[in-house]
Amino acid sequence: MGRFVAGVIACLLLVTGGLLWWQTRADSARPFPRPLSAISAADELLPEGTENAFGAPPPLLPEARPQDREARRFGRYDRNRDGTITRTEMLSSRTKDFKKLDADGNNLLSFEEWAVATADRFDGADVNRDGKLTPAEFAITAPKRSAKPHCKCSGS
């Protein structure tokens, strides 16, 4: 009987110690983030730009050169990164063009028809007929980019 009472007292002491330890950890937890009213009040203290500012304006974002654009496009097709595009690599990511080839919109374009059109495009770009496209040959297959206006500003 004495062992039973000692076991119960030991369990109660362990539970009490655990609760006390848990409460002290709750006090040292990270505080809640600042309320939005405090954040907006701090934002009002930020200075605003003026028309009388001096110094050079910030630089414009660089635009990608056509060579960089072609290198990225070539990299998307060259799955094994060997510097050439095989027929299989060229045909693997042509799902958007599949939709474009369905001229009548009836979704009945067979895969064979699509593969023939894509293979013809590959053959047209493969100038030296070695079954692989070099970066220069691949540039022939680039889609024609339409000239987009820089902005749609209403007259000033």
Short mmCIF file of C-alpha atoms in Angstrom, two decimals:
data_model
loop_
_atom_site.label_atom_id
_atom_site.label_comp_id
_atom_site.label_asym_id
_atom_site.label_seq_id
_atom_site.Cartn_x
_atom_site.Cartn_y
_atom_site.Cartn_z
CA MET A 1 0.00 0.00 0.00
CA GLY A 2 2.86 2.37 0.78
CA ARG A 3 4.31 1.88 -2.70
CA PHE A 4 0.98 2.72 -4.27
CA VAL A 5 0.69 6.00 -2.32
CA ALA A 6 4.31 6.87 -3.15
CA GLY A 7 3.60 6.24 -6.85
CA VAL A 8 0.51 8.49 -6.80
CA ILE A 9 2.43 11.28 -5.04
CA ALA A 10 5.30 10.94 -7.55
CA CYS A 11 2.84 11.20 -10.47
CA LEU A 12 1.19 14.28 -8.96
CA LEU A 13 4.59 15.93 -8.48
CA LEU A 14 5.55 15.18 -12.10
CA VAL A 15 2.26 16.60 -13.42
CA THR A 16 2.64 19.71 -11.25
CA GLY A 17 6.23 20.20 -12.44
CA GLY A 18 5.15 19.81 -16.06
CA LEU A 19 2.35 22.36 -15.66
CA LEU A 20 4.70 24.88 -14.04
CA TRP A 21 7.29 24.38 -16.78
CA TRP A 22 4.61 24.78 -19.45
CA GLN A 23 3.37 28.05 -17.92
CA THR A 24 6.87 29.55 -17.80
CA ARG A 25 7.40 28.71 -21.48
CA ALA A 26 4.09 30.38 -22.39
CA ASP A 27 5.32 33.63 -20.82
CA SER A 28 8.49 33.64 -22.93
CA ALA A 29 6.72 32.92 -26.24
CA ARG A 30 7.03 35.39 -29.09
CA PRO A 31 4.69 38.36 -28.76
CA PHE A 32 1.93 38.90 -31.27
CA PRO A 33 2.73 41.07 -34.30
CA ARG A 34 2.04 44.77 -34.13
CA PRO A 35 -1.54 45.83 -34.85
CA LEU A 36 -2.25 47.32 -38.27
CA SER A 37 -2.89 50.75 -36.77
CA ALA A 38 0.70 50.86 -35.48
CA ILE A 39 2.04 49.79 -38.87
CA SER A 40 0.09 52.43 -40.78
CA ALA A 41 1.15 55.11 -38.28
CA ALA A 42 4.79 54.14 -38.86
CA ASP A 43 4.30 54.32 -42.64
CA GLU A 44 3.09 57.91 -42.34
CA LEU A 45 6.51 58.85 -41.00
CA LEU A 46 8.24 57.83 -44.25
CA PRO A 47 9.34 60.73 -46.44
CA GLU A 48 7.72 61.22 -49.82
CA GLY A 49 9.46 62.17 -53.03
CA THR A 50 9.23 65.76 -54.24
CA GLU A 51 9.45 67.39 -57.64
CA ASN A 52 12.56 69.25 -56.49
CA ALA A 53 14.50 66.03 -55.89
CA PHE A 54 18.05 65.96 -57.19
CA GLY A 55 20.25 63.18 -58.51
CA ALA A 56 19.88 60.71 -61.29
CA PRO A 57 16.61 58.83 -61.67
CA PRO A 58 16.67 55.12 -60.84
CA PRO A 59 17.89 52.92 -63.68
CA LEU A 60 15.38 51.22 -65.95
CA LEU A 61 15.07 47.46 -65.94
CA PRO A 62 17.31 45.77 -68.49
CA GLU A 63 15.63 44.16 -71.46
CA ALA A 64 16.64 40.70 -72.59
CA ARG A 65 18.73 40.59 -75.72
CA PRO A 66 17.47 38.37 -78.55
CA GLN A 67 20.46 36.05 -78.01
CA ASP A 68 19.51 35.58 -74.34
CA ARG A 69 15.89 34.93 -75.29
CA GLU A 70 16.95 32.31 -77.85
CA ALA A 71 19.31 30.67 -75.35
CA ARG A 72 16.46 30.31 -72.83
CA ARG A 73 14.15 28.97 -75.52
CA PHE A 74 16.81 26.50 -76.66
CA GLY A 75 17.31 25.38 -73.04
CA ARG A 76 13.59 24.63 -72.62
CA TYR A 77 13.72 22.14 -75.48
CA ASP A 78 17.17 20.65 -74.79
CA ARG A 79 16.09 18.28 -71.99
CA ASN A 80 19.38 16.41 -71.56
CA ARG A 81 21.52 19.59 -71.86
CA ASP A 82 23.87 18.19 -74.50
CA GLY A 83 23.80 21.31 -76.69
CA THR A 84 21.63 19.78 -79.41
CA ILE A 85 17.92 19.12 -79.77
CA THR A 86 16.86 15.70 -80.99
CA ARG A 87 13.59 15.01 -82.76
CA THR A 88 12.18 13.45 -79.57
CA GLU A 89 13.05 16.54 -77.50
CA MET A 90 11.44 18.81 -80.09
CA LEU A 91 8.22 16.80 -80.18
CA SER A 92 7.91 16.40 -76.38
CA SER A 93 6.60 19.87 -75.57
CA ARG A 94 4.36 20.71 -78.49
CA THR A 95 0.93 20.54 -76.88
CA LYS A 96 0.09 24.22 -77.48
CA ASP A 97 0.82 23.84 -81.16
CA PHE A 98 -1.48 20.83 -81.20
CA LYS A 99 -4.35 23.19 -80.34
CA LYS A 100 -3.22 25.65 -83.01
CA LEU A 101 -3.27 22.96 -85.71
CA ASP A 102 -6.94 22.18 -85.09
CA ALA A 103 -8.12 24.69 -87.69
CA ASP A 104 -11.82 23.81 -87.62
CA GLY A 105 -11.95 23.64 -83.81
CA ASN A 106 -13.60 20.22 -83.66
CA ASN A 107 -10.83 18.68 -81.49
CA LEU A 108 -10.48 15.82 -83.98
CA LEU A 109 -6.90 16.43 -85.05
CA SER A 110 -5.14 13.09 -84.80
CA PHE A 111 -1.77 12.82 -83.15
CA GLU A 112 -0.27 11.51 -86.36
CA GLU A 113 -1.34 14.66 -88.23
CA TRP A 114 0.13 16.80 -85.51
CA ALA A 115 3.37 14.81 -85.45
CA VAL A 116 3.72 15.12 -89.24
CA ALA A 117 3.33 18.91 -89.07
CA THR A 118 5.85 19.16 -86.23
CA ALA A 119 8.26 16.80 -87.97
CA ASP A 120 8.01 18.94 -91.11
CA ARG A 121 8.85 21.99 -89.03
CA PHE A 122 11.83 20.14 -87.53
CA ASP A 123 13.00 19.03 -90.97
CA GLY A 124 12.69 22.59 -92.27
CA ALA A 125 14.91 23.85 -89.46
CA ASP A 126 17.45 21.01 -89.70
CA VAL A 127 19.57 22.58 -92.44
CA ASN A 128 22.39 20.01 -92.47
CA ARG A 129 19.99 17.01 -92.17
CA ASP A 130 21.83 15.37 -89.27
CA GLY A 131 18.69 14.79 -87.17
CA LYS A 132 19.74 17.36 -84.55
CA LEU A 133 19.21 21.09 -84.22
CA THR A 134 22.11 23.32 -83.28
CA PRO A 135 21.32 26.65 -81.58
CA ALA A 136 21.68 28.43 -84.94
CA GLU A 137 19.28 26.01 -86.63
CA PHE A 138 16.88 26.20 -83.70
CA ALA A 139 16.69 29.99 -84.08
CA ILE A 140 14.88 29.41 -87.38
CA THR A 141 11.94 27.88 -85.49
CA ALA A 142 11.44 30.97 -83.30
CA PRO A 143 7.87 32.26 -83.31
CA LYS A 144 7.41 35.63 -84.90
CA ARG A 145 6.97 38.24 -82.18
CA SER A 146 4.40 40.93 -82.77
CA ALA A 147 5.32 44.50 -81.97
CA LYS A 148 3.50 45.48 -78.80
CA PRO A 149 2.95 49.11 -77.85
CA HIS A 150 4.93 50.14 -74.79
CA CYS A 151 1.88 51.56 -73.06
CA LYS A 152 -1.78 52.17 -73.64
CA CYS A 153 -1.82 55.76 -72.52
CA SER A 154 -4.79 57.95 -73.14
CA GLY A 155 -3.79 61.14 -74.97
CA SER A 156 -2.12 63.85 -72.96
#
